[in-house]
Short mmCIF file of C-alpha atoms in Angstrom, two decimals:
data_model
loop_
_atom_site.label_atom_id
_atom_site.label_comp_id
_atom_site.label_asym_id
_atom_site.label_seq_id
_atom_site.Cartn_x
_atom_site.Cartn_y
_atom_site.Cartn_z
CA UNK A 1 83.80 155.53 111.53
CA UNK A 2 85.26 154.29 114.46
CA UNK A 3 81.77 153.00 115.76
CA UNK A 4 81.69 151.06 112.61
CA UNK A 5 84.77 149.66 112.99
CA UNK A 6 84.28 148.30 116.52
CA UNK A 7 80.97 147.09 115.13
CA UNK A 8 82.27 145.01 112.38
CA UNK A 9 85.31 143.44 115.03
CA UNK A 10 82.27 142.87 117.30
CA UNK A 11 80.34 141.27 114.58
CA UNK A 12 83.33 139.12 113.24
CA UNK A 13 84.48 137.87 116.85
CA UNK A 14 80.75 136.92 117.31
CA UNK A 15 81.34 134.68 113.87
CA UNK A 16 84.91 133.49 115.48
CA UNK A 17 82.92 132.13 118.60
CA UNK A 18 80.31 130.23 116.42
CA UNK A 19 82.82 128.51 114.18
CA UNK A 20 84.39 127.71 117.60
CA UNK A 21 81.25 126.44 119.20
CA UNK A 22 80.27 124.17 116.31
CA UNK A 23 83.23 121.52 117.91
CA UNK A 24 81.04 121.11 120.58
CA UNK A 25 78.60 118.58 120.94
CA UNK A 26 75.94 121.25 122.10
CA UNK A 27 73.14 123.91 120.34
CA UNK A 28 74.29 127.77 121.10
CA UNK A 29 71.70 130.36 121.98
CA UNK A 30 72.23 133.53 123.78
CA UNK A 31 75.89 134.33 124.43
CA UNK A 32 77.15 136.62 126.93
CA UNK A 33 80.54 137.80 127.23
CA UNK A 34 81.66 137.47 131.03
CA UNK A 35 84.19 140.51 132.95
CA UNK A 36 87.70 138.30 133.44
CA UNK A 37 91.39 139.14 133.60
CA UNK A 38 95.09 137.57 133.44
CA UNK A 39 95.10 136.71 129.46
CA UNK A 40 91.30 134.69 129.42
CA UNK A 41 88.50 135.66 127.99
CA UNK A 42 85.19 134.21 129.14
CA UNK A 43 81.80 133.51 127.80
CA UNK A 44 77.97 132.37 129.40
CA UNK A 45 76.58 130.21 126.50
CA UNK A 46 73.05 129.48 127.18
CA UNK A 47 72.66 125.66 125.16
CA UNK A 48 70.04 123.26 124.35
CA UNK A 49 71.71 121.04 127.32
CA UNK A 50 72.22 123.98 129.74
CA UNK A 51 74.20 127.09 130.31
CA UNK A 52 77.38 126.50 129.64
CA UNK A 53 81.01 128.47 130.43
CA UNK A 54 83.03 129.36 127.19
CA UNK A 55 86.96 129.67 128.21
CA UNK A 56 89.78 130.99 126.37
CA UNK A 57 93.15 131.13 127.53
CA UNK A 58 96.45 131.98 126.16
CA UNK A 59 98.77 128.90 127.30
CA UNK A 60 101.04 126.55 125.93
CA UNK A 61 98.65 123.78 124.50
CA UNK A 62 100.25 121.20 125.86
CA UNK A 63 100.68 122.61 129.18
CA UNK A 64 96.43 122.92 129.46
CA UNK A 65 96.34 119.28 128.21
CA UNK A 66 98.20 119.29 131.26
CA UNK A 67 95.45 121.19 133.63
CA UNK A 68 92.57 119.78 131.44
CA UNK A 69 93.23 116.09 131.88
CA UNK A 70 93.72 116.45 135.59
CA UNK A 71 90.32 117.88 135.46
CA UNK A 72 88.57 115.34 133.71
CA UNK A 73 90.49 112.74 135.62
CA UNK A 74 89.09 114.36 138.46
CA UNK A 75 85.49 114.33 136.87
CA UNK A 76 85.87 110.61 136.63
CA UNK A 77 86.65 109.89 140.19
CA UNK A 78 83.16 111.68 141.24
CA UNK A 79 84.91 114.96 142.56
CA UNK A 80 82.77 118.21 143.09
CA UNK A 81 84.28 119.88 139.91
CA UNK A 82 82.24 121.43 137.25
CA UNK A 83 81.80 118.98 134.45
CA UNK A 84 84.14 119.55 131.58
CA UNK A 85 82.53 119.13 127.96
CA UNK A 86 84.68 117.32 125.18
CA UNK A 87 84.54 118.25 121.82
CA UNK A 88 82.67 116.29 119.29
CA UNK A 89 85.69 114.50 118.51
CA UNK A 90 86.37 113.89 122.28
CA UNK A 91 89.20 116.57 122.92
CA UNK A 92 89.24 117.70 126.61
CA UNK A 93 90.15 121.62 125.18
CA UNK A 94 90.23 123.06 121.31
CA UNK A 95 93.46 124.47 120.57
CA UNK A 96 93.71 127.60 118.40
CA UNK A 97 97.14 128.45 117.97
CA UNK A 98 98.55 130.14 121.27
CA UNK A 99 95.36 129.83 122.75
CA UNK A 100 93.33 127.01 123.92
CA UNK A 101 89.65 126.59 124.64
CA UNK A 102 87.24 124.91 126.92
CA UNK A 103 83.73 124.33 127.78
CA UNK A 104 82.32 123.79 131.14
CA UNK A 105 78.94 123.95 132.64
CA UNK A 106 78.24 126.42 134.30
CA UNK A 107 77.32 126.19 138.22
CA UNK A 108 75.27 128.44 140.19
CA UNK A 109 75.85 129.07 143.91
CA UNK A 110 77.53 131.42 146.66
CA UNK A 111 80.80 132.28 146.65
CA UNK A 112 83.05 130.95 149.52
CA UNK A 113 83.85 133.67 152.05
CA UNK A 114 87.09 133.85 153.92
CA UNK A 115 85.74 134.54 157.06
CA UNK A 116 83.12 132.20 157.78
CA UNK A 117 84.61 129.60 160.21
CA UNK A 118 82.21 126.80 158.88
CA UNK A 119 82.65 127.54 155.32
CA UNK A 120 86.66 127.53 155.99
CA UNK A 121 86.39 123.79 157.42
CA UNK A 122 84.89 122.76 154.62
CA UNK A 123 87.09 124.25 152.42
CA UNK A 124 90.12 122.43 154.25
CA UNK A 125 87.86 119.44 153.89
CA UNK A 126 87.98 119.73 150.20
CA UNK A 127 91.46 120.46 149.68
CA UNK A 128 92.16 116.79 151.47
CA UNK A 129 89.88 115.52 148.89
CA UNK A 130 91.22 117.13 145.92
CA UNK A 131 94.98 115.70 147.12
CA UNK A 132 93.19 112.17 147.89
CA UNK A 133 91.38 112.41 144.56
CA UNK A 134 94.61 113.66 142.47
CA UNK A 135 96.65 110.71 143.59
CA UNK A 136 97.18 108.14 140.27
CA UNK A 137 97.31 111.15 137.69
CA UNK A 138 99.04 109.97 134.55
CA UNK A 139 99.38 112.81 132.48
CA UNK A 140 97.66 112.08 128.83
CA UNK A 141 99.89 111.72 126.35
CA UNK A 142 101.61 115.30 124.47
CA UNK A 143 100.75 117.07 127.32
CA UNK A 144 103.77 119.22 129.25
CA UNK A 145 103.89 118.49 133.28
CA UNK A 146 104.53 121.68 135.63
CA UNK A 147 106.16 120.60 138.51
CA UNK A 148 107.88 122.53 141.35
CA UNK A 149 108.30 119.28 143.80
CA UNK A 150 112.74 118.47 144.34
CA UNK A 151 112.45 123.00 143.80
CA UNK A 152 112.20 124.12 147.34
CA UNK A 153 115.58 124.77 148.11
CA UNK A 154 116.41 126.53 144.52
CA UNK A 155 112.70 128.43 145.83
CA UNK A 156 114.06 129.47 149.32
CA UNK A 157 117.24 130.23 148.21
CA UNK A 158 116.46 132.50 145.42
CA UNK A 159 113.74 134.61 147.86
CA UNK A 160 116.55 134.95 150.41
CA UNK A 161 119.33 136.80 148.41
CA UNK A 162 116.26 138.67 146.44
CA UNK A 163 115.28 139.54 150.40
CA UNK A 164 118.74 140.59 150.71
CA UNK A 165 118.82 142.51 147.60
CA UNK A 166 115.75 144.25 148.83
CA UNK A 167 117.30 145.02 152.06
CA UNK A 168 119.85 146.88 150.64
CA UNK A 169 117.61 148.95 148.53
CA UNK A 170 115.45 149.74 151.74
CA UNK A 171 118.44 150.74 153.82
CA UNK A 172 119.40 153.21 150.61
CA UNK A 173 115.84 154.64 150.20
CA UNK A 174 115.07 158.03 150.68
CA UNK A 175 113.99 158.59 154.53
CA UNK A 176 110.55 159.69 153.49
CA UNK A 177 109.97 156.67 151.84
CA UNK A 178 107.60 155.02 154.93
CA UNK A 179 107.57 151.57 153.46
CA UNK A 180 111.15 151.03 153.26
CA UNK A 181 111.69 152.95 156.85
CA UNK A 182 108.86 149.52 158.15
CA UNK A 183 110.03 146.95 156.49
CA UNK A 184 113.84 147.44 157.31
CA UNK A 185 112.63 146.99 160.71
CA UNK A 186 111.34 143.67 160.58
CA UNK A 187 113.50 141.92 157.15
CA UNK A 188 115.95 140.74 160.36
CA UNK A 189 113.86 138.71 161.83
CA UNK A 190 112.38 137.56 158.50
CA UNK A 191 115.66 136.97 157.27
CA UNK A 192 116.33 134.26 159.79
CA UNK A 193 112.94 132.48 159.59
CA UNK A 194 113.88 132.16 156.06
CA UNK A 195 117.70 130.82 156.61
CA UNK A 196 116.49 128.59 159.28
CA UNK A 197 113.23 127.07 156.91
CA UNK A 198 115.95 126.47 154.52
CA UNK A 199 118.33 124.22 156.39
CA UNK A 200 115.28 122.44 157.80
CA UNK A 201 114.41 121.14 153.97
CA UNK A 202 117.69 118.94 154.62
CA UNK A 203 115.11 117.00 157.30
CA UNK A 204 114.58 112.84 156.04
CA UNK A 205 110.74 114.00 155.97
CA UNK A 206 111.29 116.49 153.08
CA UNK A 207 113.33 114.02 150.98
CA UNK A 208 110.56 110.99 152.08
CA UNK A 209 107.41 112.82 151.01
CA UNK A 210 108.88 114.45 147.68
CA UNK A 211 109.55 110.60 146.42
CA UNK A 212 105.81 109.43 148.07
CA UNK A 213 104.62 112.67 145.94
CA UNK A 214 106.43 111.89 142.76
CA UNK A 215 105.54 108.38 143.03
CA UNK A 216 101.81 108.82 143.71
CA UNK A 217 101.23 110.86 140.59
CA UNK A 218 99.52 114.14 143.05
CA UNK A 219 99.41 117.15 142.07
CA UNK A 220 98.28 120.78 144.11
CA UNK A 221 96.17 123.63 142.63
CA UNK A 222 98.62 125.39 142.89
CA UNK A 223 97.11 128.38 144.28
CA UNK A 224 94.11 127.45 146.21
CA UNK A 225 91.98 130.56 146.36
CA UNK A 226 88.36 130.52 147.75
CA UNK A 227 87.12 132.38 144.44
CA UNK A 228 87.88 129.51 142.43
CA UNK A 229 84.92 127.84 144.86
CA UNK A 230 81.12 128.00 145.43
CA UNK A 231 78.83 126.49 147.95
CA UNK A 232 76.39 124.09 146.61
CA UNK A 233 74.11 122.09 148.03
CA UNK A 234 75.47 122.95 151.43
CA UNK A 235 79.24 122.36 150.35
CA UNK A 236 82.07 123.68 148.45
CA UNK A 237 82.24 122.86 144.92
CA UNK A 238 85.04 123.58 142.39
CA UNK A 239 83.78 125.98 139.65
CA UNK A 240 86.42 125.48 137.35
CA UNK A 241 90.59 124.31 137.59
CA UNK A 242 93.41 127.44 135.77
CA UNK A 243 95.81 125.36 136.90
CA UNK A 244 97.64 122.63 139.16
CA UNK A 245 101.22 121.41 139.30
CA UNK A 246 103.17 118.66 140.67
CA UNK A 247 103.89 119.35 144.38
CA UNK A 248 103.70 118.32 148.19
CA UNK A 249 100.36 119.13 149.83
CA UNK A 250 102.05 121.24 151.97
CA UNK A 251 102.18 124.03 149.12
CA UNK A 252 98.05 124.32 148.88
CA UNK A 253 97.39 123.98 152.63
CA UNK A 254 100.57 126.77 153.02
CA UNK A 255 99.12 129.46 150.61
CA UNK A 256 95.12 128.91 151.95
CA UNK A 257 96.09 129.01 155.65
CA UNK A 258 98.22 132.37 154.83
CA UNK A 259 95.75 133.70 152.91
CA UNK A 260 92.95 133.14 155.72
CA UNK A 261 95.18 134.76 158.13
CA UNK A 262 95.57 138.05 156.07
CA UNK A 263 91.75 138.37 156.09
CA UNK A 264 92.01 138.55 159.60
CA UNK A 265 94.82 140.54 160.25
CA UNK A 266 95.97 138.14 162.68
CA UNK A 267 97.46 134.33 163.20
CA UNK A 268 94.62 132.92 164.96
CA UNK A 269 96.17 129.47 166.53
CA UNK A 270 92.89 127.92 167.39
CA UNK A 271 91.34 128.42 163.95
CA UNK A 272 95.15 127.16 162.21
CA UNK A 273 94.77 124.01 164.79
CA UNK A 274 90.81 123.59 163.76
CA UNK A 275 91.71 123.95 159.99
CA UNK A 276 94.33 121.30 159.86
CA UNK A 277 92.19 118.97 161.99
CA UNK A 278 89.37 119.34 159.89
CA UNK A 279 91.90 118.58 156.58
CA UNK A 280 93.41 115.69 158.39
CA UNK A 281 90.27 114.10 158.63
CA UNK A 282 89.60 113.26 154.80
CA UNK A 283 93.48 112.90 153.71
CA UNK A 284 95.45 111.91 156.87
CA UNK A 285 98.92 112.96 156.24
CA UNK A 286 102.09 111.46 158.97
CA UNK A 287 102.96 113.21 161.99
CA UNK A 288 106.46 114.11 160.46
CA UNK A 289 105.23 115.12 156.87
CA UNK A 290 103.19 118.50 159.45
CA UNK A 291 106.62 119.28 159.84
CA UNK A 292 107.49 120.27 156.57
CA UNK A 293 104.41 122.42 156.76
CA UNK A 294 105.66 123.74 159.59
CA UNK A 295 109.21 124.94 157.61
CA UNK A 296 107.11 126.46 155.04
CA UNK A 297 104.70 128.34 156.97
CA UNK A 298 107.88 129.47 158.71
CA UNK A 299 109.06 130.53 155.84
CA UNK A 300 108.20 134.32 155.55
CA UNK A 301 106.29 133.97 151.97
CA UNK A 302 103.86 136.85 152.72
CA UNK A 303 107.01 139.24 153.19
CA UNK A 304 108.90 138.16 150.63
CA UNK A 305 106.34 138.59 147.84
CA UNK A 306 105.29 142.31 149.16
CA UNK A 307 108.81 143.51 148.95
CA UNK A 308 108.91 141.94 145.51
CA UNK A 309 106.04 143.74 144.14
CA UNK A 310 106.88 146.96 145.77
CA UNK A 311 110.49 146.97 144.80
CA UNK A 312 109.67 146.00 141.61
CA UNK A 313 106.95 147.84 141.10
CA UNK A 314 104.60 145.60 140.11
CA UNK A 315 101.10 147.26 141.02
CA UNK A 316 101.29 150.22 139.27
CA UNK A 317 97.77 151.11 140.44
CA UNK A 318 98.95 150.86 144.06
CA UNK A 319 99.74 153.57 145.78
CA UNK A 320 102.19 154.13 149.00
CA UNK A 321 99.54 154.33 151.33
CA UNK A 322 98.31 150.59 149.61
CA UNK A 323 101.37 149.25 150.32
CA UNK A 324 101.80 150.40 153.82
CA UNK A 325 98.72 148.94 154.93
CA UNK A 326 99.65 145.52 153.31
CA UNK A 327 102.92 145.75 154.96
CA UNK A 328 101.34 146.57 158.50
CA UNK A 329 98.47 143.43 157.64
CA UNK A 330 101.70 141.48 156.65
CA UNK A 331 104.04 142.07 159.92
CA UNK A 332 100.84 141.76 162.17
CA UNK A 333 100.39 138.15 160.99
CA UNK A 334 103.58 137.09 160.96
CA UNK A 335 104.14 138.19 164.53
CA UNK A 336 101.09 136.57 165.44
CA UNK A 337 102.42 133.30 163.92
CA UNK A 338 105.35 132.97 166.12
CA UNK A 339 103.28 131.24 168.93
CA UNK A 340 101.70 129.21 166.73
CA UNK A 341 105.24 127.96 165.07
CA UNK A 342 106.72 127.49 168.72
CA UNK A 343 103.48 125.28 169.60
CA UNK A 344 103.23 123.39 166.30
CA UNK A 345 104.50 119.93 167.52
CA UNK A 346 101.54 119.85 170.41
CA UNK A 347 99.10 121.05 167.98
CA UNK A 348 99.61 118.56 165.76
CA UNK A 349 99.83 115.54 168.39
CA UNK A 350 96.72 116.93 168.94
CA UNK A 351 95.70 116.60 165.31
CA UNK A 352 96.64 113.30 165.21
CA UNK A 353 94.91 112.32 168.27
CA UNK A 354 98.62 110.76 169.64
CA UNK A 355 98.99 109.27 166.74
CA UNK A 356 102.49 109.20 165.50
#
C-alpha cells in the first residue's frame, strides 16, 4: 500500500512538472530529478533546444525577481552566466505560490577547485567582472531589494556582544568540554580584532564607498563559493546565481579569500597579495577603499560564526571531535593572518603599482 502510494505522489508530481514546463518556450523529453538541498528542488530536462536545468525554490517572489533580473541583466551585458530561459510570456521565473521557478541551460564543465593557484586567479578575475558587470542594476519593477550596505556596524556590533555572550558560556562549560577549554583561549584576542574593525568603519573611506555603492546600482553574490562555478573553455563560468544583495565588494572578495585560506589551513600572504592583484586588474578599486577590506578581513568572521553554530547547536550531525578540528583550522588561519594584516598597506601599494 505504501508502495502505491509513493507511486501515485511520484506519478502526480511528474504531472505537476509538465503543467509547469508547458510555460516554457521549449519541448520536454527525459527528466531527471537532480540530488540538492537548502529548500530547492532541481531537475535535468533534456529539450528539443538542449538540456536544460529545472529550479524550484521556496522564496519570497518578489525577492527572486530580485536575484532573477540581476541575472538576466547580467546575461545582457555578455557575462559568463548560464543563460536564463523566459517563459512564453517573457517572465524571468514562474511563481507558484511560496515557491518560484526557473529554467536555465544547463552547462557542462569542471568544477572549480580551491586549491589550484591558477584556477583561484581566475576566479578573483571573475569576481572583478561580476562587480564591473553588476554596476547600473535597476531592479525590475515589484521586485523586493536585499541589501546589507549602511549594516556593518549594526553587523559588527551584534557578533561582538553574541562573542561575548559566548564567552561567558565557554568560561561556564563543563571542563571536559575541549571546545570551550580552546576557544576561551583565543576569544581575547578575537575580541579586540573585532572592537578595533568596528571603530575603523567610522574611517571617510567606509562612508565614501557605501554612497559610490548605493549610487552605482552594484550588487555582491553574496556568498561567493567556488561550487557555484565551472571551468569552461579554459575559464570560470557561472553555473547559475541563488542569490546577490546590495553591498561593497569588499563583502565577496572577504568571504572567498577566507574561505581559500581554510582550505589551506593557513594565511598564505603571497597567494592573499597574488589574489587581490589579479582582482585589481579587471575592476580597479582606490587605494583607500583596500582598507575597508582590510577592517573586515580583520574582523574575526571565521570565529564568530563557529562559536555560533556550536553554541547554538546548529550542526546536529557534527560531532565534538568536528568541531574541534574546525576550531584548530579556524585559530591556525587567523594567527597566520596577523602578518598579513600588519603588512596590508605595502601589499597593496604594491597592488596598485604606487598608485594612490
Amino acid at each position: 500500500m505504501i508502495d502505491e502510494q509513493y507511486k501515485k505522489r511520484i506519478e502526480q508530481n511528474h504531472k505537476d512538472l509538465l503543467g509547469v514546463l508547458q510555460h516554457y518556450p521549449v519541448e520536454p523529453g527525459k527528466i531527471t530529478l537532480l540530488p540538492s538541498r537548502g529548500g530547492r528542488s532541481k531537475w535535468l530536462i533534456e529539450t528539443d533546444k538542449g538540456n536544460m536545468f529545472l529550479r524550484l525554490e521556496t522564496i519570497n517572489p518578489k525577492r527572486m525577481l530580485f536575484i532573477a533580473g540581476a541575472h538576466w541583466y547580467l546575461q545582457q551585458k555578455g557575462f559568463p552566466i548560464a543563460k536564463l530561459i523566459p517563459t512564453r510570456n517573457g517572465g524571468l521565473c514562474l511563481s507558484g505560490g511560496n515557491h518560484i521557478y526557473l529554467m536555465t541551460e544547463a552547462n557542462e564543465g569542471k568544477g572549480v577547485q580551491y586549491y589550484e593557484r591558477e584556477e583561484i586567479m581566475k576566479t578573483m578575475g571573475f569576481i572583478g567582472a561580476f562587480h564591473k558587470a553588476s554596476v547600473g542594476y535597476s531592479p525590475v519593477k515589484g521586485s523586493k531589494k536585499r541589501t546589507r550596505i549602511g549594516k556593518w556596524k549594526k553587523l559588527y556590533q551584534w557578533k561582538i556582544q553574541e562573542l561575548e555572550s559566548n564567552m561567558k558560556l565557554a568560561m561556564a562549560a563543563d571542563a571536559n568540554d575541549t571546545f570551550s577549554q580552546l576557544f576561551i583561549e583565543h576569544a581575547d584576542q578575537m575580541l579586540k580584532r573585532g572592537k578595533e574593525a568596528l571603530k575603523e568603519l567610522d574611517q571617510p573611506a567606509f562612508s565614501d564607498w557605501t554612497r559610490e555603492t548605493m549610487e552605482s546600482g552594484m550588487f555582491c553574490q553574496q556568498d561567493f563559493t567556488m561550487a557555484r562555478m565551472i571551468m569552461k573553455d579554459n575559464q570560470v563560468f557561472m553555473k547559475d546565481l541563488h542569490s546577490i544583495t546590495i553591498d561593497l565588494p569588499a563583502r565577496d572578495l572577504r568571504i572567498l579569500m577566507n574561505k581559500v585560506m581554510k582550505k589551506l589551513s593557513v594565511w598564505d600572504r603571497d597567494l592573499a597579495y597574488d589574489m587581490l592583484q589579479a582582482y585589481d586588474q579587471v575592476f580597479p578599486l582606490k587605494k583607500e577603499y583596500y582598507q575597508v577590506l582590510l577592517t573586515d578581513l580583520k574582523f574575526p568572521h571565521l570565529f564568530c560564526g563557529l562559536a555560533h553554530k556550536y553554541y547554538l547547536e546548529q550542526k546536529k550531525s557534527w560531532g565534538d571531535e568536528k568541531y574541534l578540528m574546525y576550531l584548530r583550522n579556524i585559530i591556525a588561519v587567523e594567527q597566520s593572518k596577523q602578518a598579513f594584516l600588519a603588512d596590508f598597506d605595502q601589499l597593496i601599494s604594491r597592488v596598485k603599482g604606487g598608485v594612490s
